[in-house]
Short mmCIF file of C-alpha atoms and ligand atoms in Angstrom, two decimals:
data_model
loop_
_atom_site.label_atom_id
_atom_site.label_comp_id
_atom_site.label_asym_id
_atom_site.label_seq_id
_atom_site.Cartn_x
_atom_site.Cartn_y
_atom_site.Cartn_z
CA MET A 1 -29.98 28.62 -12.99
CA ARG A 2 -26.95 30.33 -11.47
CA CYS A 3 -26.94 27.81 -8.63
CA TYR A 4 -26.72 24.91 -11.03
CA PHE A 5 -23.86 26.57 -12.83
CA VAL A 6 -21.85 26.98 -9.63
CA PHE A 7 -22.55 23.38 -8.74
CA PHE A 8 -21.28 22.10 -12.07
CA LEU A 9 -18.21 24.30 -11.83
CA LEU A 10 -17.37 22.86 -8.40
CA ALA A 11 -18.19 19.33 -9.45
CA SER A 12 -15.70 19.56 -12.29
CA VAL A 13 -12.93 21.37 -10.39
CA VAL A 14 -12.92 19.26 -7.20
CA PRO A 15 -11.77 16.00 -8.84
CA ILE A 16 -8.97 17.85 -10.66
CA LEU A 17 -7.70 19.34 -7.39
CA ALA A 18 -7.99 15.96 -5.69
CA GLN A 19 -5.85 14.41 -8.39
CA HIS A 20 -2.98 16.76 -7.70
CA ALA A 21 -2.99 16.53 -3.92
CA SER A 22 -3.49 12.79 -3.85
CA ASN A 23 -2.78 12.44 -0.13
CA ASP A 24 -5.68 14.79 0.62
CA VAL A 25 -8.31 12.64 -1.05
CA CYS A 26 -9.98 11.96 2.29
CA PRO A 27 -11.27 15.35 3.54
CA ASN A 28 -10.50 14.54 7.20
CA ARG A 29 -12.82 17.22 8.60
CA CYS A 30 -14.98 16.60 11.60
CA ASN A 31 -18.60 17.13 10.65
CA THR A 32 -21.11 17.33 13.44
CA ASP A 33 -23.72 16.06 11.00
CA ARG A 34 -23.24 12.36 10.46
CA THR A 35 -25.21 12.32 7.20
CA LEU A 36 -22.94 14.88 5.60
CA SER A 37 -19.82 12.89 6.47
CA ASP A 38 -21.25 9.66 5.16
CA ARG A 39 -22.12 11.36 1.91
CA GLU A 40 -18.68 12.93 1.66
CA CYS A 41 -17.09 9.52 2.13
CA ASP A 42 -19.35 8.07 -0.51
CA HIS A 43 -18.39 10.64 -3.16
CA PRO A 44 -17.10 8.91 -6.33
CA VAL A 45 -13.56 10.17 -5.56
CA THR A 46 -13.45 8.93 -1.94
CA ARG A 47 -15.65 5.84 -2.22
CA SER A 48 -13.96 2.73 -0.78
CA LEU A 49 -10.71 4.66 -0.17
CA CYS A 50 -11.38 6.62 3.03
CA ALA A 51 -12.52 5.47 6.47
CA VAL A 52 -15.46 7.01 8.34
CA GLU A 53 -14.18 7.76 11.84
CA GLU A 54 -15.84 9.12 14.93
CA CYS A 55 -14.80 12.63 15.98
CA GLU A 56 -13.86 13.40 19.56
CA ASP A 57 -16.91 15.47 20.55
CA ASN A 58 -19.56 14.67 18.04
CA GLY A 59 -20.05 13.59 14.44
CA TYR A 60 -17.85 11.80 11.92
CA SER A 61 -14.97 12.49 9.59
CA CYS A 62 -13.97 10.90 6.32
CA SER A 63 -10.30 10.10 7.05
CA MET A 64 -7.25 8.46 5.57
CA PRO A 65 -6.84 5.04 7.21
CA GLY A 66 -3.65 4.55 9.27
CA ASN A 67 -0.31 3.56 7.68
CA SER A 68 -1.56 4.32 4.16
CA PHE A 69 -0.76 6.43 1.14
CA MET A 70 -2.69 7.35 -2.00
CA ILE A 71 -1.44 7.49 -5.55
CA SER A 72 -3.20 8.75 -8.70
CA ASN A 73 -4.32 5.90 -10.92
CA ASN A 74 -2.88 7.62 -13.96
CA GLN A 75 0.67 7.43 -12.51
CA LEU A 76 0.55 3.75 -11.61
CA SER A 77 1.59 2.26 -14.94
CA LEU A 78 4.95 4.06 -14.65
CA LEU A 79 5.62 2.70 -11.16
CA GLU A 80 6.48 -0.58 -9.45
CA PHE A 81 5.99 -1.61 -5.83
CA VAL A 82 9.07 -2.36 -3.74
CA ILE A 83 8.72 -4.44 -0.57
CA GLU A 84 11.87 -4.08 1.49
CA TYR A 85 12.78 -6.00 4.65
CA THR A 86 15.78 -4.96 6.77
CA TRP A 87 17.40 -6.22 9.95
CA SER A 88 20.12 -4.91 12.23
CA PRO A 89 23.83 -5.92 12.46
CA GLU A 90 23.04 -7.78 15.70
CA GLN A 91 20.72 -10.07 13.73
CA ARG A 92 21.49 -12.64 11.03
CA ASP A 93 19.70 -14.27 8.10
CA LEU A 94 16.07 -13.22 8.01
CA ASP A 95 14.20 -15.23 5.38
CA THR A 96 11.26 -13.45 3.77
CA SER A 97 8.41 -14.78 1.65
CA THR A 98 6.46 -12.27 -0.44
CA ARG A 99 3.29 -13.50 -2.14
CA PHE A 100 1.33 -11.85 -4.95
CA LEU A 101 -1.34 -13.66 -7.00
CA ASP A 102 0.05 -17.19 -7.59
CA GLY A 103 3.69 -16.17 -6.98
CA ASN A 104 5.74 -16.62 -3.82
CA VAL A 105 9.36 -15.39 -3.70
CA GLY A 106 12.02 -15.77 -1.03
CA PHE A 107 14.43 -18.39 0.28
CA SER A 108 13.11 -21.87 -0.58
CA CYS A 109 9.75 -20.43 -1.78
CA SER A 110 7.91 -21.79 -4.80
CA SER A 111 8.39 -19.23 -7.57
CA ALA A 112 8.11 -15.80 -9.11
CA ASN A 113 5.46 -14.93 -11.70
CA ASP A 114 5.21 -12.35 -14.51
CA TYR A 115 4.64 -9.54 -11.96
CA LEU A 116 6.71 -10.57 -8.94
CA ASP A 117 10.52 -10.66 -8.66
CA PHE A 118 12.96 -11.29 -5.83
CA GLY A 119 16.30 -9.50 -5.32
CA GLY A 120 17.83 -12.61 -3.74
CA ASP A 121 18.38 -14.34 -0.40
CA ASN A 122 20.53 -12.39 2.06
CA THR A 123 22.10 -14.44 4.87
CA SER A 124 24.22 -11.60 6.31
CA LYS A 125 24.25 -9.88 9.64
CA GLY A 126 22.38 -6.62 9.09
CA GLY A 127 20.84 -7.39 5.69
CA THR A 128 18.14 -6.35 3.25
CA GLU A 129 15.80 -8.44 1.10
CA VAL A 130 13.66 -6.90 -1.62
CA ALA A 131 10.69 -8.05 -3.71
CA VAL A 132 9.54 -5.95 -6.70
CA ILE A 133 5.98 -6.14 -7.99
CA ASP A 134 4.29 -4.70 -11.07
CA VAL A 135 0.84 -4.41 -9.54
CA GLU A 136 -0.60 -2.25 -12.33
CA LYS A 137 0.52 -4.57 -15.13
CA ALA A 138 -1.26 -7.41 -13.33
CA ARG A 139 -4.44 -5.31 -13.23
CA GLN A 140 -4.15 -4.40 -16.91
CA ASP A 141 -3.79 -8.13 -17.66
CA GLY A 142 -7.06 -8.76 -15.82
CA LYS A 143 -5.56 -10.47 -12.74
CA TRP A 144 -7.37 -8.17 -10.29
CA GLU A 145 -9.95 -5.39 -10.46
CA ASP A 146 -11.06 -3.37 -7.40
CA SER A 147 -8.58 -4.60 -4.83
CA THR A 148 -5.67 -6.95 -4.33
CA ALA A 149 -3.09 -7.75 -1.66
CA ILE A 150 0.56 -8.61 -1.15
CA ILE A 151 1.21 -11.06 1.70
CA SER A 152 4.48 -10.75 3.65
CA ASN A 153 5.90 -13.62 5.67
CA ALA A 154 9.25 -13.66 7.45
CA GLY A 155 11.29 -15.68 9.91
CA TRP A 156 14.83 -16.20 11.20
CA PHE A 157 16.58 -19.14 9.56
CA ALA A 158 17.27 -22.14 11.80
CA SER A 159 17.86 -20.12 14.96
CA ASP A 160 16.17 -18.83 18.06
CA ASN A 161 13.85 -15.94 17.41
CA GLN A 162 16.13 -12.90 17.02
CA GLY A 163 13.41 -10.32 17.60
CA GLY A 164 11.77 -7.63 15.46
CA ALA A 165 12.78 -6.42 11.99
CA GLN A 166 11.67 -3.59 9.70
CA MET A 167 9.50 -3.57 6.59
CA LYS A 168 8.93 -0.80 4.07
CA VAL A 169 6.62 -0.51 1.05
CA TYR A 170 7.25 2.18 -1.55
CA LEU A 171 6.74 3.01 -5.21
CA ARG A 172 9.52 3.77 -7.67
CA ARG A 173 9.65 4.63 -11.36
CA LYS A 174 10.31 1.67 -13.63
CA SER A 175 12.32 3.91 -15.97
CA ASP A 176 15.06 5.18 -13.63
CA GLY A 177 14.30 3.84 -10.14
CA GLY A 178 13.36 7.32 -8.88
CA LEU A 179 11.09 7.36 -5.85
CA ALA A 180 7.46 8.41 -6.16
CA GLU A 181 6.77 11.28 -3.74
CA GLU A 182 4.86 10.60 -0.54
CA ALA A 183 4.31 6.99 -1.56
CA SER A 184 5.90 5.04 1.27
CA VAL A 185 4.79 3.24 4.44
CA SER A 186 6.82 1.23 6.93
CA ASP A 187 6.43 -0.68 10.18
CA ARG A 188 8.19 -2.97 12.62
CA ILE A 189 7.46 -6.65 11.97
CA ASN A 190 7.63 -9.69 14.26
CA PRO A 191 9.23 -12.59 12.35
CA GLY A 192 9.01 -16.25 13.38
CA THR A 193 11.65 -18.95 12.83
CA GLN A 194 11.86 -21.74 10.20
CA ARG A 195 14.16 -23.70 7.88
CA THR A 196 12.19 -23.50 4.62
CA CYS A 197 9.98 -20.89 2.91
CA SER A 198 8.63 -18.81 5.80
CA PRO A 199 4.99 -19.56 6.65
CA HIS A 200 4.94 -16.89 9.40
CA ASN A 201 2.71 -13.95 8.37
CA VAL A 202 4.08 -10.54 9.40
CA ALA A 203 1.97 -8.12 7.31
CA THR A 204 -0.48 -7.64 4.47
CA VAL A 205 -0.23 -4.81 1.94
CA LYS A 206 -3.77 -3.94 0.86
CA ILE A 207 -4.24 -2.20 -2.49
CA ILE A 208 -7.64 -0.64 -3.18
CA ARG A 209 -8.47 1.07 -6.46
CA GLY A 210 -10.95 3.96 -6.42
CA SER A 211 -12.22 5.96 -9.39
CA LEU A 212 -9.17 8.29 -9.52
CA HIS A 213 -6.79 7.05 -6.82
CA THR A 214 -5.42 3.86 -5.39
CA ARG A 215 -4.85 3.45 -1.66
CA VAL A 216 -2.00 1.34 -0.32
CA THR A 217 -2.25 0.26 3.33
CA LEU A 218 0.33 -1.68 5.32
CA GLU A 219 -1.41 -3.85 7.90
CA LYS A 220 0.82 -5.54 10.42
CA ALA A 221 -0.17 -9.12 11.31
C1 NAG B 301 22.80 -8.07 2.32
O1 NAG B 301 22.30 -6.81 2.77
C2 NAG B 301 23.30 -5.86 3.08
C3 NAG B 301 22.61 -4.61 3.64
O2 NAG B 301 21.71 -4.06 2.71
C4 NAG B 301 24.13 -5.56 1.85
O3 NAG B 301 25.15 -4.64 2.17
C5 NAG B 301 24.74 -6.84 1.30
O4 NAG B 301 25.40 -6.59 0.09
C6 NAG B 301 23.63 -7.88 1.06
N1 NAG B 301 24.22 -9.13 0.66
C7 NAG B 301 23.71 -9.86 -0.34
C8 NAG B 301 24.39 -11.17 -0.63
O5 NAG B 301 22.77 -9.49 -1.01
#
């Protein structure tokens, strides 16, 4: 009887703790017993969010996938996704194309939709282009359920390839633009060249919704 009580106590406390330290959802401990790790990774809180990885000596761990962050589902309706592309003063006129559901925003791209907005074309040396996406509103409207993705394309306008640029994905509050803590990933990207809406894929932002948390992963093309 006492054993059951302790079990229920733990079972109810663990998800509450996990909700507060949302970047520690994946336990990331090396277990020498493979079965234990698999089970840990298949817990309702971690299911589909963590990656099972081999440990150095023996066994497996349930780990956070690379270039990812987690956010509590209950915070998401207050936040919007920002996709930001930047290039250096030695480079000029990167054209980006950001795609979400049926929308595609950027220079010469088809159009925005109810959830996807574009800050505008920037033809400067050393510029920034930004797309803003209300991913949670789209889910609440039934446009996606367990997972969705944002596709990022980019290329230099009508020029030789000017080299790499930078891309960042972060969450900010819709109310005052304040940044959500520990909710940011970035990477170098390798743009192509073009004269119209860029067809050159540089990255995919994968969004996976678990029972309590959502994982955001930036995967370079
Ligand atoms: C282009 O980006 C730079 C750097 O962020 C910014 O200072 C400038 O105002 C932008 N220009 C336009 C037209 O948005």
